[in-house]
């Protein structure tokens, strides 16, 4: 009578276990250290989450909450040079405007008036230097000399510090062949402080004439 009861209880136990998931248990004996390692790895696997393992941004970055468009790391040397050149040009324009600010003067200062005889001395020395190595008239060479001597005279007269004077210089070179040349000019200006100076130099069959006009402007 005891044996059938034992068989029935075993069948009921099998039926009960068929509906439930089976868990695998290892019956092998392992060392205590190994069992701890396996249990810890199993625990870490069960607790893994993509939100937890996701790298959090560093809050120490000052540009974390800023737009990436504002802090671009691209460097363009061409645009940088253009910016520097634009700033330099603006600085030059501002300096020029400051130099040309009106002083509300209607006449030049006494020590800065156009002096004709001093300007004539400058033109005489410049023309003599230009004709120093020229013995005969050469059209091509005299054409280039007329431009260079004119600029030279104008620059030397500027060094005399005639502030607020417009300087106009005219230079002629020609050959002497028995003819006569006369130069005349008429100007509309103020006789009190506007004036001019003239100079003429002759060497061989070449002559040079220079005229310098000084007109005061406010």
PDB file of C-alpha atoms in Angstrom:
ATOM      1  CA  UNK A   1       0.000   0.000   0.000  1.00  0.00           C
ATOM      2  CA  UNK A   2       2.914   2.367   0.586  1.00  0.00           C
ATOM      3  CA  UNK A   3       4.444   1.934  -2.883  1.00  0.00           C
ATOM      4  CA  UNK A   4       1.501   3.239  -5.022  1.00  0.00           C
ATOM      5  CA  UNK A   5       1.274   6.361  -2.925  1.00  0.00           C
ATOM      6  CA  UNK A   6       4.885   7.103  -3.658  1.00  0.00           C
ATOM      7  CA  UNK A   7       4.385   6.779  -7.435  1.00  0.00           C
ATOM      8  CA  UNK A   8       1.365   9.096  -7.461  1.00  0.00           C
ATOM      9  CA  UNK A   9       3.201  11.784  -5.586  1.00  0.00           C
ATOM     10  CA  UNK A  10       6.076  11.653  -8.044  1.00  0.00           C
ATOM     11  CA  UNK A  11       3.744  12.022 -11.038  1.00  0.00           C
ATOM     12  CA  UNK A  12       2.065  15.007  -9.464  1.00  0.00           C
ATOM     13  CA  UNK A  13       5.428  16.550  -8.874  1.00  0.00           C
ATOM     14  CA  UNK A  14       6.384  16.061 -12.529  1.00  0.00           C
ATOM     15  CA  UNK A  15       3.092  17.577 -13.721  1.00  0.00           C
ATOM     16  CA  UNK A  16       3.589  20.541 -11.487  1.00  0.00           C
ATOM     17  CA  UNK A  17       7.060  21.153 -12.766  1.00  0.00           C
ATOM     18  CA  UNK A  18       6.074  20.948 -16.465  1.00  0.00           C
ATOM     19  CA  UNK A  19       4.102  24.197 -16.350  1.00  0.00           C
ATOM     20  CA  UNK A  20       6.794  26.227 -14.624  1.00  0.00           C
ATOM     21  CA  UNK A  21      10.112  27.354 -16.147  1.00  0.00           C
ATOM     22  CA  UNK A  22      13.036  25.276 -15.205  1.00  0.00           C
ATOM     23  CA  UNK A  23      16.024  26.785 -13.588  1.00  0.00           C
ATOM     24  CA  UNK A  24      19.398  25.293 -14.135  1.00  0.00           C
ATOM     25  CA  UNK A  25      21.465  24.763 -11.109  1.00  0.00           C
ATOM     26  CA  UNK A  26      25.046  23.736 -11.194  1.00  0.00           C
ATOM     27  CA  UNK A  27      25.901  20.951  -8.865  1.00  0.00           C
ATOM     28  CA  UNK A  28      29.589  21.160  -9.496  1.00  0.00           C
ATOM     29  CA  UNK A  29      31.724  22.293  -6.681  1.00  0.00           C
ATOM     30  CA  UNK A  30      33.666  25.504  -7.275  1.00  0.00           C
ATOM     31  CA  UNK A  31      35.923  27.550  -5.161  1.00  0.00           C
ATOM     32  CA  UNK A  32      34.439  30.372  -3.067  1.00  0.00           C
ATOM     33  CA  UNK A  33      36.305  33.014  -5.059  1.00  0.00           C
ATOM     34  CA  UNK A  34      34.975  31.744  -8.375  1.00  0.00           C
ATOM     35  CA  UNK A  35      31.400  31.632  -7.107  1.00  0.00           C
ATOM     36  CA  UNK A  36      31.667  35.250  -6.054  1.00  0.00           C
ATOM     37  CA  UNK A  37      32.969  36.240  -9.449  1.00  0.00           C
ATOM     38  CA  UNK A  38      30.165  34.523 -11.317  1.00  0.00           C
ATOM     39  CA  UNK A  39      27.471  35.903  -9.074  1.00  0.00           C
ATOM     40  CA  UNK A  40      28.803  39.434  -9.415  1.00  0.00           C
ATOM     41  CA  UNK A  41      28.956  39.195 -13.215  1.00  0.00           C
ATOM     42  CA  UNK A  42      25.409  37.869 -13.303  1.00  0.00           C
ATOM     43  CA  UNK A  43      24.215  40.715 -11.140  1.00  0.00           C
ATOM     44  CA  UNK A  44      25.910  43.342 -13.287  1.00  0.00           C
ATOM     45  CA  UNK A  45      24.368  41.824 -16.423  1.00  0.00           C
ATOM     46  CA  UNK A  46      20.896  41.876 -14.981  1.00  0.00           C
ATOM     47  CA  UNK A  47      21.260  45.530 -13.848  1.00  0.00           C
ATOM     48  CA  UNK A  48      22.660  46.837 -17.180  1.00  0.00           C
ATOM     49  CA  UNK A  49      20.755  49.760 -18.680  1.00  0.00           C
ATOM     50  CA  UNK A  50      21.574  51.918 -21.749  1.00  0.00           C
ATOM     51  CA  UNK A  51      20.623  55.054 -19.823  1.00  0.00           C
ATOM     52  CA  UNK A  52      23.016  54.235 -16.995  1.00  0.00           C
ATOM     53  CA  UNK A  53      25.958  53.368 -19.221  1.00  0.00           C
ATOM     54  CA  UNK A  54      25.424  56.426 -21.411  1.00  0.00           C
ATOM     55  CA  UNK A  55      28.213  58.952 -20.992  1.00  0.00           C
ATOM     56  CA  UNK A  56      27.043  62.116 -19.351  1.00  0.00           C
ATOM     57  CA  UNK A  57      28.328  65.445 -20.766  1.00  0.00           C
ATOM     58  CA  UNK A  58      30.782  67.394 -18.699  1.00  0.00           C
ATOM     59  CA  UNK A  59      29.205  70.393 -17.023  1.00  0.00           C
ATOM     60  CA  UNK A  60      32.600  72.049 -16.707  1.00  0.00           C
ATOM     61  CA  UNK A  61      32.539  72.963 -20.416  1.00  0.00           C
ATOM     62  CA  UNK A  62      31.468  76.636 -20.600  1.00  0.00           C
ATOM     63  CA  UNK A  63      30.035  76.168 -24.118  1.00  0.00           C
ATOM     64  CA  UNK A  64      27.878  73.118 -23.234  1.00  0.00           C
ATOM     65  CA  UNK A  65      24.576  75.000 -23.396  1.00  0.00           C
ATOM     66  CA  UNK A  66      25.628  77.296 -26.265  1.00  0.00           C
ATOM     67  CA  UNK A  67      24.977  76.961 -29.951  1.00  0.00           C
ATOM     68  CA  UNK A  68      27.785  75.399 -32.017  1.00  0.00           C
ATOM     69  CA  UNK A  69      27.297  78.067 -34.672  1.00  0.00           C
ATOM     70  CA  UNK A  70      28.500  80.802 -32.344  1.00  0.00           C
ATOM     71  CA  UNK A  71      31.757  79.098 -31.463  1.00  0.00           C
ATOM     72  CA  UNK A  72      33.068  77.768 -34.754  1.00  0.00           C
ATOM     73  CA  UNK A  73      36.660  76.581 -34.741  1.00  0.00           C
ATOM     74  CA  UNK A  74      37.145  77.069 -38.491  1.00  0.00           C
ATOM     75  CA  UNK A  75      39.945  79.543 -39.330  1.00  0.00           C
ATOM     76  CA  UNK A  76      40.119  81.258 -42.689  1.00  0.00           C
ATOM     77  CA  UNK A  77      43.357  83.170 -43.235  1.00  0.00           C
ATOM     78  CA  UNK A  78      41.937  85.081 -46.206  1.00  0.00           C
ATOM     79  CA  UNK A  79      38.988  86.474 -44.261  1.00  0.00           C
ATOM     80  CA  UNK A  80      41.285  87.254 -41.341  1.00  0.00           C
ATOM     81  CA  UNK A  81      43.652  89.243 -43.569  1.00  0.00           C
ATOM     82  CA  UNK A  82      40.732  91.062 -45.162  1.00  0.00           C
ATOM     83  CA  UNK A  83      39.444  92.013 -41.716  1.00  0.00           C
ATOM     84  CA  UNK A  84      42.848  93.335 -40.662  1.00  0.00           C
ATOM     85  CA  UNK A  85      43.184  95.306 -43.900  1.00  0.00           C
ATOM     86  CA  UNK A  86      39.687  96.760 -43.481  1.00  0.00           C
ATOM     87  CA  UNK A  87      40.474  97.873 -39.921  1.00  0.00           C
ATOM     88  CA  UNK A  88      43.748  99.457 -41.044  1.00  0.00           C
ATOM     89  CA  UNK A  89      41.967 101.301 -43.850  1.00  0.00           C
ATOM     90  CA  UNK A  90      39.345 102.624 -41.439  1.00  0.00           C
ATOM     91  CA  UNK A  91      42.103 103.802 -39.089  1.00  0.00           C
ATOM     92  CA  UNK A  92      43.842 105.640 -41.936  1.00  0.00           C
ATOM     93  CA  UNK A  93      40.589 107.292 -42.979  1.00  0.00           C
ATOM     94  CA  UNK A  94      39.890 108.411 -39.426  1.00  0.00           C
ATOM     95  CA  UNK A  95      43.415 109.817 -39.086  1.00  0.00           C
ATOM     96  CA  UNK A  96      42.998 111.671 -42.370  1.00  0.00           C
ATOM     97  CA  UNK A  97      39.689 113.143 -41.236  1.00  0.00           C
ATOM     98  CA  UNK A  98      41.275 114.291 -38.000  1.00  0.00           C
ATOM     99  CA  UNK A  99      44.090 116.030 -39.890  1.00  0.00           C
ATOM    100  CA  UNK A 100      41.644 117.815 -42.201  1.00  0.00           C
ATOM    101  CA  UNK A 101      39.349 119.123 -39.507  1.00  0.00           C
ATOM    102  CA  UNK A 102      38.350 122.758 -40.164  1.00  0.00           C
ATOM    103  CA  UNK A 103      40.143 125.444 -38.157  1.00  0.00           C
ATOM    104  CA  UNK A 104      37.831 128.254 -39.321  1.00  0.00           C
ATOM    105  CA  UNK A 105      40.849 130.222 -40.552  1.00  0.00           C
ATOM    106  CA  UNK A 106      40.441 132.556 -43.503  1.00  0.00           C
ATOM    107  CA  UNK A 107      44.139 133.367 -43.881  1.00  0.00           C
ATOM    108  CA  UNK A 108      47.435 131.507 -43.322  1.00  0.00           C
ATOM    109  CA  UNK A 109      49.739 132.028 -40.379  1.00  0.00           C
ATOM    110  CA  UNK A 110      52.586 134.494 -40.767  1.00  0.00           C
ATOM    111  CA  UNK A 111      55.347 131.881 -40.550  1.00  0.00           C
ATOM    112  CA  UNK A 112      53.610 129.516 -43.009  1.00  0.00           C
ATOM    113  CA  UNK A 113      52.931 131.769 -45.972  1.00  0.00           C
ATOM    114  CA  UNK A 114      54.079 130.977 -49.486  1.00  0.00           C
ATOM    115  CA  UNK A 115      57.415 132.778 -50.025  1.00  0.00           C
ATOM    116  CA  UNK A 116      58.260 133.079 -53.768  1.00  0.00           C
ATOM    117  CA  UNK A 117      61.999 133.772 -53.502  1.00  0.00           C
ATOM    118  CA  UNK A 118      62.605 130.733 -51.264  1.00  0.00           C
ATOM    119  CA  UNK A 119      60.660 128.521 -53.664  1.00  0.00           C
ATOM    120  CA  UNK A 120      62.679 129.962 -56.581  1.00  0.00           C
ATOM    121  CA  UNK A 121      65.934 128.893 -54.926  1.00  0.00           C
ATOM    122  CA  UNK A 122      64.611 125.351 -54.604  1.00  0.00           C
ATOM    123  CA  UNK A 123      63.611 125.250 -58.277  1.00  0.00           C
ATOM    124  CA  UNK A 124      66.937 126.704 -59.469  1.00  0.00           C
ATOM    125  CA  UNK A 125      68.980 124.036 -57.698  1.00  0.00           C
ATOM    126  CA  UNK A 126      66.690 121.238 -58.900  1.00  0.00           C
ATOM    127  CA  UNK A 127      66.831 122.325 -62.552  1.00  0.00           C
ATOM    128  CA  UNK A 128      70.613 122.665 -62.459  1.00  0.00           C
ATOM    129  CA  UNK A 129      70.921 119.120 -61.117  1.00  0.00           C
ATOM    130  CA  UNK A 130      68.630 117.841 -63.883  1.00  0.00           C
ATOM    131  CA  UNK A 131      70.708 119.501 -66.646  1.00  0.00           C
ATOM    132  CA  UNK A 132      74.038 118.506 -65.137  1.00  0.00           C
ATOM    133  CA  UNK A 133      74.602 115.469 -67.384  1.00  0.00           C
ATOM    134  CA  UNK A 134      72.654 116.729 -70.398  1.00  0.00           C
ATOM    135  CA  UNK A 135      74.660 118.575 -73.105  1.00  0.00           C
ATOM    136  CA  UNK A 136      72.269 118.353 -76.043  1.00  0.00           C
ATOM    137  CA  UNK A 137      68.525 118.090 -76.406  1.00  0.00           C
ATOM    138  CA  UNK A 138      67.187 114.520 -76.383  1.00  0.00           C
ATOM    139  CA  UNK A 139      63.387 114.322 -76.777  1.00  0.00           C
ATOM    140  CA  UNK A 140      62.905 110.974 -75.003  1.00  0.00           C
ATOM    141  CA  UNK A 141      65.144 111.853 -72.085  1.00  0.00           C
ATOM    142  CA  UNK A 142      63.723 115.355 -71.669  1.00  0.00           C
ATOM    143  CA  UNK A 143      60.192 113.925 -71.695  1.00  0.00           C
ATOM    144  CA  UNK A 144      60.964 111.708 -68.701  1.00  0.00           C
ATOM    145  CA  UNK A 145      62.947 114.488 -66.989  1.00  0.00           C
ATOM    146  CA  UNK A 146      59.993 116.878 -67.123  1.00  0.00           C
ATOM    147  CA  UNK A 147      57.907 114.447 -65.043  1.00  0.00           C
ATOM    148  CA  UNK A 148      60.596 113.485 -62.523  1.00  0.00           C
ATOM    149  CA  UNK A 149      61.823 117.080 -61.989  1.00  0.00           C
ATOM    150  CA  UNK A 150      58.254 118.297 -61.487  1.00  0.00           C
ATOM    151  CA  UNK A 151      57.643 115.734 -58.749  1.00  0.00           C
ATOM    152  CA  UNK A 152      61.019 116.501 -57.174  1.00  0.00           C
ATOM    153  CA  UNK A 153      60.327 120.232 -56.975  1.00  0.00           C
ATOM    154  CA  UNK A 154      56.863 119.693 -55.554  1.00  0.00           C
ATOM    155  CA  UNK A 155      58.181 117.366 -52.850  1.00  0.00           C
ATOM    156  CA  UNK A 156      60.939 119.783 -51.826  1.00  0.00           C
ATOM    157  CA  UNK A 157      58.481 122.670 -51.580  1.00  0.00           C
ATOM    158  CA  UNK A 158      56.232 120.538 -49.365  1.00  0.00           C
ATOM    159  CA  UNK A 159      59.134 120.168 -46.951  1.00  0.00           C
ATOM    160  CA  UNK A 160      58.977 123.951 -46.440  1.00  0.00           C
ATOM    161  CA  UNK A 161      55.823 123.271 -44.414  1.00  0.00           C
ATOM    162  CA  UNK A 162      53.357 125.470 -46.272  1.00  0.00           C
ATOM    163  CA  UNK A 163      50.230 124.177 -44.529  1.00  0.00           C
ATOM    164  CA  UNK A 164      46.897 124.452 -46.317  1.00  0.00           C
ATOM    165  CA  UNK A 165      48.470 125.430 -49.626  1.00  0.00           C
ATOM    166  CA  UNK A 166      47.643 123.766 -52.902  1.00  0.00           C
ATOM    167  CA  UNK A 167      50.837 123.453 -54.924  1.00  0.00           C
ATOM    168  CA  UNK A 168      50.768 123.320 -58.733  1.00  0.00           C
ATOM    169  CA  UNK A 169      54.050 122.755 -60.582  1.00  0.00           C
ATOM    170  CA  UNK A 170      54.747 122.948 -64.334  1.00  0.00           C
ATOM    171  CA  UNK A 171      58.120 122.106 -65.951  1.00  0.00           C
ATOM    172  CA  UNK A 172      59.217 122.588 -69.584  1.00  0.00           C
ATOM    173  CA  UNK A 173      62.287 121.289 -71.421  1.00  0.00           C
ATOM    174  CA  UNK A 174      63.206 122.428 -74.931  1.00  0.00           C
ATOM    175  CA  UNK A 175      65.995 123.035 -77.434  1.00  0.00           C
ATOM    176  CA  UNK A 176      67.463 126.407 -78.385  1.00  0.00           C
ATOM    177  CA  UNK A 177      67.483 126.886 -82.157  1.00  0.00           C
ATOM    178  CA  UNK A 178      67.385 130.685 -82.439  1.00  0.00           C
ATOM    179  CA  UNK A 179      63.697 130.934 -81.514  1.00  0.00           C
ATOM    180  CA  UNK A 180      62.075 132.688 -78.557  1.00  0.00           C
ATOM    181  CA  UNK A 181      59.466 131.264 -76.165  1.00  0.00           C
ATOM    182  CA  UNK A 182      57.409 133.222 -73.643  1.00  0.00           C
ATOM    183  CA  UNK A 183      55.127 131.810 -70.962  1.00  0.00           C
ATOM    184  CA  UNK A 184      52.163 133.730 -69.536  1.00  0.00           C
ATOM    185  CA  UNK A 185      49.426 132.812 -67.074  1.00  0.00           C
ATOM    186  CA  UNK A 186      46.498 134.480 -65.354  1.00  0.00           C
ATOM    187  CA  UNK A 187      45.046 133.312 -62.055  1.00  0.00           C
ATOM    188  CA  UNK A 188      41.951 134.128 -60.056  1.00  0.00           C
ATOM    189  CA  UNK A 189      43.106 134.231 -56.428  1.00  0.00           C
ATOM    190  CA  UNK A 190      43.692 136.402 -53.398  1.00  0.00           C
ATOM    191  CA  UNK A 191      46.739 138.625 -53.867  1.00  0.00           C
ATOM    192  CA  UNK A 192      47.336 138.876 -50.122  1.00  0.00           C
ATOM    193  CA  UNK A 193      48.574 135.294 -49.632  1.00  0.00           C
ATOM    194  CA  UNK A 194      48.349 133.503 -53.016  1.00  0.00           C
ATOM    195  CA  UNK A 195      51.478 133.740 -55.169  1.00  0.00           C
ATOM    196  CA  UNK A 196      53.784 131.941 -57.622  1.00  0.00           C
ATOM    197  CA  UNK A 197      57.487 131.474 -58.383  1.00  0.00           C
ATOM    198  CA  UNK A 198      59.316 130.879 -61.670  1.00  0.00           C
ATOM    199  CA  UNK A 199      62.774 129.621 -62.585  1.00  0.00           C
ATOM    200  CA  UNK A 200      64.678 129.086 -65.837  1.00  0.00           C
ATOM    201  CA  UNK A 201      68.027 127.397 -66.477  1.00  0.00           C
ATOM    202  CA  UNK A 202      69.985 127.104 -69.721  1.00  0.00           C
ATOM    203  CA  UNK A 203      72.822 124.744 -70.634  1.00  0.00           C
ATOM    204  CA  UNK A 204      74.157 124.248 -74.146  1.00  0.00           C
ATOM    205  CA  UNK A 205      71.228 124.042 -76.511  1.00  0.00           C
ATOM    206  CA  UNK A 206      68.813 122.897 -73.785  1.00  0.00           C
ATOM    207  CA  UNK A 207      66.667 125.118 -71.574  1.00  0.00           C
ATOM    208  CA  UNK A 208      64.390 124.277 -68.640  1.00  0.00           C
ATOM    209  CA  UNK A 209      61.573 126.387 -67.198  1.00  0.00           C
ATOM    210  CA  UNK A 210      59.671 125.662 -63.979  1.00  0.00           C
ATOM    211  CA  UNK A 211      56.577 127.366 -62.547  1.00  0.00           C
ATOM    212  CA  UNK A 212      55.171 126.823 -59.063  1.00  0.00           C
ATOM    213  CA  UNK A 213      51.776 128.167 -57.931  1.00  0.00           C
ATOM    214  CA  UNK A 214      50.773 128.323 -54.280  1.00  0.00           C
ATOM    215  CA  UNK A 215      47.046 128.759 -53.565  1.00  0.00           C
ATOM    216  CA  UNK A 216      45.776 128.921 -50.000  1.00  0.00           C
ATOM    217  CA  UNK A 217      42.758 126.762 -49.145  1.00  0.00           C
ATOM    218  CA  UNK A 218      40.917 126.398 -45.852  1.00  0.00           C
TER     219      UNK A 218
END
